[in-house]
Structures are given as C-alpha cells and as structure tokens.
Amino acid sequence: LVWIVAVLLAILLPSFALAQDFSVFPAEVNIDNLSPGEEAEFELTIHNKDEVAYVFTISTFHPQEEERRKGRVEFPDDSWISFSPREIEVPASSDAKVKVTVSIASNTKWAGKDWEIWLGVRPKTSSLLVVNCYIRLLVSTGKEAEAGPNIGLLAGIAVAIIFLGYGVY
C-alpha cells in the first residue's frame, strides 16, 4: 500500500524542474544584398536573468520547410556562419555579447538567393530540462552578381585601351 501511495504521489504531484531564465536579443536578424564573397557582422546579446551564472553555447539549426518564412530555402553551408565566442559564461543578472559573422562563398551561383537558418542559444548544463532560444537569421544575396559583367567596368577598360593604343601610336 505504501508503494502505491508513493507512486500516485509521484505521478500526481507536479515535478520540480529547474529552467534557466534568459533571453536573447535580437530575435530576428535580416541581412539583405550580401554579395557572394562578402561578409556581414552583427551582435547577439544574451541576458542572464537568473541568480546563477551560466555558460551558454551558440549553434546553428536548420528549421523544417514549414517553419521557414515563405520564399526562403535552407541555408546551404553552416561553415559560412561563425561565432566569437561559441561558448560564453554570463554572470548572474547580466548581459554578454557574441559576435556573429556571415560570409558567403565567392561564387555567382549563390547570387539572388533567399535563405533562412536559426541560431540556437542554450545553457550548457547537465539538467534534464534545457531551454533553447532561437534567433531567426534571414540572408539574401544581391542580384547584381547574377546580371552578368559590369557594363561600366567594361566600357572603362575599352576607353583605357583606346587611349593607351593612341598614345603608343
């Protein structure tokens, strides 16, 4: 009878779980017209609202197609995103900043694309209940690279060749 009472109490009473209290800003980052071969940087701010210091880890996460914004496709390469630092200790009731760098490979096949990837921030803990915060990262590459050669640059080279040829003549 004691065992039955103990099991019923364990099932019926709410279990105690330690969840970390933190937030991340901004919740969404939009990078437009990032040409292939270029990079963009921004900062994430992690605010630890708890009375205990935590070490947080930052990683990438590929959302399912139905979770992404309309017209956005999966980000092609996680190595294009770097974090400095990837793990950071945030003291109790304070903030810490993480620098995020996005650099697109230098290839015209990446021009004119709209991607989405999420950045996950979570405490590095051995607790059973771990809270994750996700930041939506929307990256669009410029369309100018897929339009072909730059006409102004070609015209300038042609004029320079004509003047150089005239000077030699």
Tab-separated table of C-alpha atoms in Angstrom:
chain	number	residue	atom	x	y	z
A	1	LEU	CA	0.000	0.000	0.000
A	2	VAL	CA	2.893	2.358	0.759
A	3	TRP	CA	4.331	1.794	-2.701
A	4	ILE	CA	1.023	2.567	-4.372
A	5	VAL	CA	0.700	5.819	-2.412
A	6	ALA	CA	4.299	6.786	-3.270
A	7	VAL	CA	3.752	6.106	-6.973
A	8	LEU	CA	0.458	8.038	-7.022
A	9	LEU	CA	2.075	10.996	-5.267
A	10	ALA	CA	4.976	10.982	-7.731
A	11	ILE	CA	2.562	10.947	-10.666
A	12	LEU	CA	0.010	13.415	-9.363
A	13	LEU	CA	2.283	15.984	-7.741
A	14	PRO	CA	3.963	18.426	-10.122
A	15	SER	CA	7.578	17.625	-10.698
A	16	PHE	CA	10.173	20.225	-9.949
A	17	ALA	CA	12.313	21.251	-12.889
A	18	LEU	CA	14.994	23.882	-12.932
A	19	ALA	CA	14.640	26.015	-16.052
A	20	GLN	CA	17.095	28.767	-16.786
A	21	ASP	CA	15.750	32.303	-17.102
A	22	PHE	CA	17.470	34.086	-20.003
A	23	SER	CA	16.689	35.961	-23.188
A	24	VAL	CA	18.469	36.766	-26.436
A	25	PHE	CA	18.301	39.963	-28.480
A	26	PRO	CA	17.543	40.440	-31.350
A	27	ALA	CA	15.009	37.702	-32.037
A	28	GLU	CA	15.424	38.121	-35.803
A	29	VAL	CA	18.294	39.341	-37.979
A	30	ASN	CA	17.771	40.255	-41.628
A	31	ILE	CA	20.817	40.646	-43.885
A	32	ASP	CA	19.947	41.942	-47.373
A	33	ASN	CA	22.088	42.293	-50.506
A	34	LEU	CA	25.087	40.390	-49.163
A	35	SER	CA	27.061	39.682	-52.319
A	36	PRO	CA	28.910	36.375	-52.700
A	37	GLY	CA	32.452	36.799	-51.385
A	38	GLU	CA	31.418	39.439	-48.826
A	39	GLU	CA	30.692	39.169	-45.130
A	40	ALA	CA	28.376	40.806	-42.618
A	41	GLU	CA	28.654	41.008	-38.832
A	42	PHE	CA	26.164	41.569	-36.044
A	43	GLU	CA	25.962	41.022	-32.299
A	44	LEU	CA	23.693	38.859	-30.203
A	45	THR	CA	23.092	39.909	-26.625
A	46	ILE	CA	22.438	37.152	-24.091
A	47	HIS	CA	20.760	38.385	-20.923
A	48	ASN	CA	21.014	36.024	-17.950
A	49	LYS	CA	18.082	36.923	-15.682
A	50	ASP	CA	18.842	34.138	-13.213
A	51	GLU	CA	20.720	34.483	-9.927
A	52	VAL	CA	23.288	31.904	-11.060
A	53	ALA	CA	25.987	32.229	-13.727
A	54	TYR	CA	25.615	30.005	-16.809
A	55	VAL	CA	27.805	29.022	-19.713
A	56	PHE	CA	25.860	29.382	-22.976
A	57	THR	CA	26.608	27.670	-26.281
A	58	ILE	CA	25.640	29.051	-29.690
A	59	SER	CA	24.986	26.826	-32.705
A	60	THR	CA	23.094	26.702	-35.992
A	61	PHE	CA	19.791	24.928	-36.538
A	62	HIS	CA	18.043	24.118	-39.828
A	63	PRO	CA	14.272	24.579	-39.441
A	64	GLN	CA	11.846	22.396	-41.359
A	65	GLU	CA	10.411	23.850	-44.564
A	66	GLU	CA	7.025	24.575	-42.962
A	67	GLU	CA	8.762	26.566	-40.182
A	68	ARG	CA	10.696	28.824	-42.580
A	69	ARG	CA	9.346	32.077	-43.963
A	70	LYS	CA	7.618	31.879	-47.321
A	71	GLY	CA	10.100	32.051	-50.195
A	72	ARG	CA	13.084	31.123	-48.012
A	73	VAL	CA	15.148	27.982	-48.564
A	74	GLU	CA	17.559	26.137	-46.298
A	75	PHE	CA	20.908	27.829	-45.684
A	76	PRO	CA	23.442	25.876	-47.780
A	77	ASP	CA	26.552	25.778	-45.562
A	78	ASP	CA	26.844	26.155	-41.772
A	79	SER	CA	30.568	26.927	-42.091
A	80	TRP	CA	29.622	30.333	-43.538
A	81	ILE	CA	28.473	31.352	-40.042
A	82	SER	CA	30.979	31.822	-37.232
A	83	PHE	CA	30.550	32.843	-33.596
A	84	SER	CA	33.032	34.672	-31.419
A	85	PRO	CA	32.959	33.125	-28.892
A	86	ARG	CA	30.992	29.903	-29.468
A	87	GLU	CA	30.660	29.402	-25.696
A	88	ILE	CA	30.362	32.245	-23.226
A	89	GLU	CA	29.879	32.494	-19.486
A	90	VAL	CA	27.282	35.053	-18.475
A	91	PRO	CA	27.333	36.077	-14.813
A	92	ALA	CA	24.112	36.228	-12.801
A	93	SER	CA	21.772	39.112	-13.701
A	94	SER	CA	23.976	40.444	-16.501
A	95	ASP	CA	24.480	40.564	-20.268
A	96	ALA	CA	27.130	39.268	-22.656
A	97	LYS	CA	27.630	39.851	-26.376
A	98	VAL	CA	28.518	37.340	-29.066
A	99	LYS	CA	29.791	38.459	-32.476
A	100	VAL	CA	28.268	36.582	-35.411
A	101	THR	CA	29.913	36.712	-38.837
A	102	VAL	CA	28.149	35.571	-42.012
A	103	SER	CA	30.359	35.213	-45.104
A	104	ILE	CA	29.009	33.829	-48.357
A	105	ALA	CA	31.319	31.833	-50.631
A	106	SER	CA	32.637	33.739	-53.624
A	107	ASN	CA	30.654	32.058	-56.394
A	108	THR	CA	27.998	33.605	-58.640
A	109	LYS	CA	25.737	30.573	-58.140
A	110	TRP	CA	24.954	31.977	-54.667
A	111	ALA	CA	23.687	35.316	-56.052
A	112	GLY	CA	19.982	36.137	-55.904
A	113	LYS	CA	19.150	33.664	-53.108
A	114	ASP	CA	16.925	33.978	-50.025
A	115	TRP	CA	17.928	31.691	-47.161
A	116	GLU	CA	16.857	31.052	-43.595
A	117	ILE	CA	18.695	29.421	-40.727
A	118	TRP	CA	18.185	29.662	-36.977
A	119	LEU	CA	20.835	30.343	-34.371
A	120	GLY	CA	20.316	28.405	-31.152
A	121	VAL	CA	21.403	29.702	-27.751
A	122	ARG	CA	21.226	27.320	-24.810
A	123	PRO	CA	22.804	26.928	-21.412
A	124	LYS	CA	25.489	24.268	-21.243
A	125	THR	CA	24.157	22.252	-18.341
A	126	SER	CA	23.566	18.680	-17.261
A	127	SER	CA	19.985	19.375	-16.183
A	128	LEU	CA	17.218	17.326	-17.775
A	129	LEU	CA	15.232	20.404	-18.799
A	130	VAL	CA	17.208	22.738	-21.057
A	131	VAL	CA	15.678	25.833	-22.601
A	132	ASN	CA	16.722	26.823	-26.127
A	133	CYS	CA	16.254	30.269	-27.644
A	134	TYR	CA	16.291	30.518	-31.423
A	135	ILE	CA	17.171	33.599	-33.450
A	136	ARG	CA	15.824	33.662	-36.990
A	137	LEU	CA	18.604	34.617	-39.447
A	138	LEU	CA	17.363	35.693	-42.877
A	139	VAL	CA	20.062	36.180	-45.520
A	140	SER	CA	19.504	37.480	-49.058
A	141	THR	CA	22.308	37.718	-51.566
A	142	GLY	CA	22.429	40.557	-54.076
A	143	LYS	CA	21.098	40.001	-57.559
A	144	GLU	CA	23.691	42.258	-59.221
A	145	ALA	CA	26.225	39.444	-59.416
A	146	GLU	CA	23.907	37.264	-61.489
A	147	ALA	CA	23.191	40.034	-64.017
A	148	GLY	CA	26.473	39.353	-65.774
A	149	PRO	CA	29.541	41.532	-66.316
A	150	ASN	CA	29.538	45.149	-65.211
A	151	ILE	CA	28.955	47.252	-68.358
A	152	GLY	CA	30.542	50.370	-66.812
A	153	LEU	CA	33.721	48.483	-65.977
A	154	LEU	CA	33.933	47.013	-69.492
A	155	ALA	CA	33.376	50.443	-71.073
A	156	GLY	CA	36.106	51.944	-68.854
A	157	ILE	CA	38.559	49.221	-69.858
A	158	ALA	CA	37.726	49.744	-73.553
A	159	VAL	CA	38.307	53.513	-73.285
A	160	ALA	CA	41.595	52.929	-71.436
A	161	ILE	CA	42.768	50.536	-74.189
A	162	ILE	CA	41.841	53.069	-76.897
A	163	PHE	CA	43.754	55.888	-75.162
A	164	LEU	CA	46.718	53.603	-74.473
A	165	GLY	CA	46.732	52.471	-78.108
A	166	TYR	CA	46.516	56.090	-79.312
A	167	GLY	CA	49.418	57.057	-77.010
A	168	VAL	CA	51.553	54.210	-78.353
A	169	TYR	CA	50.682	55.131	-81.958
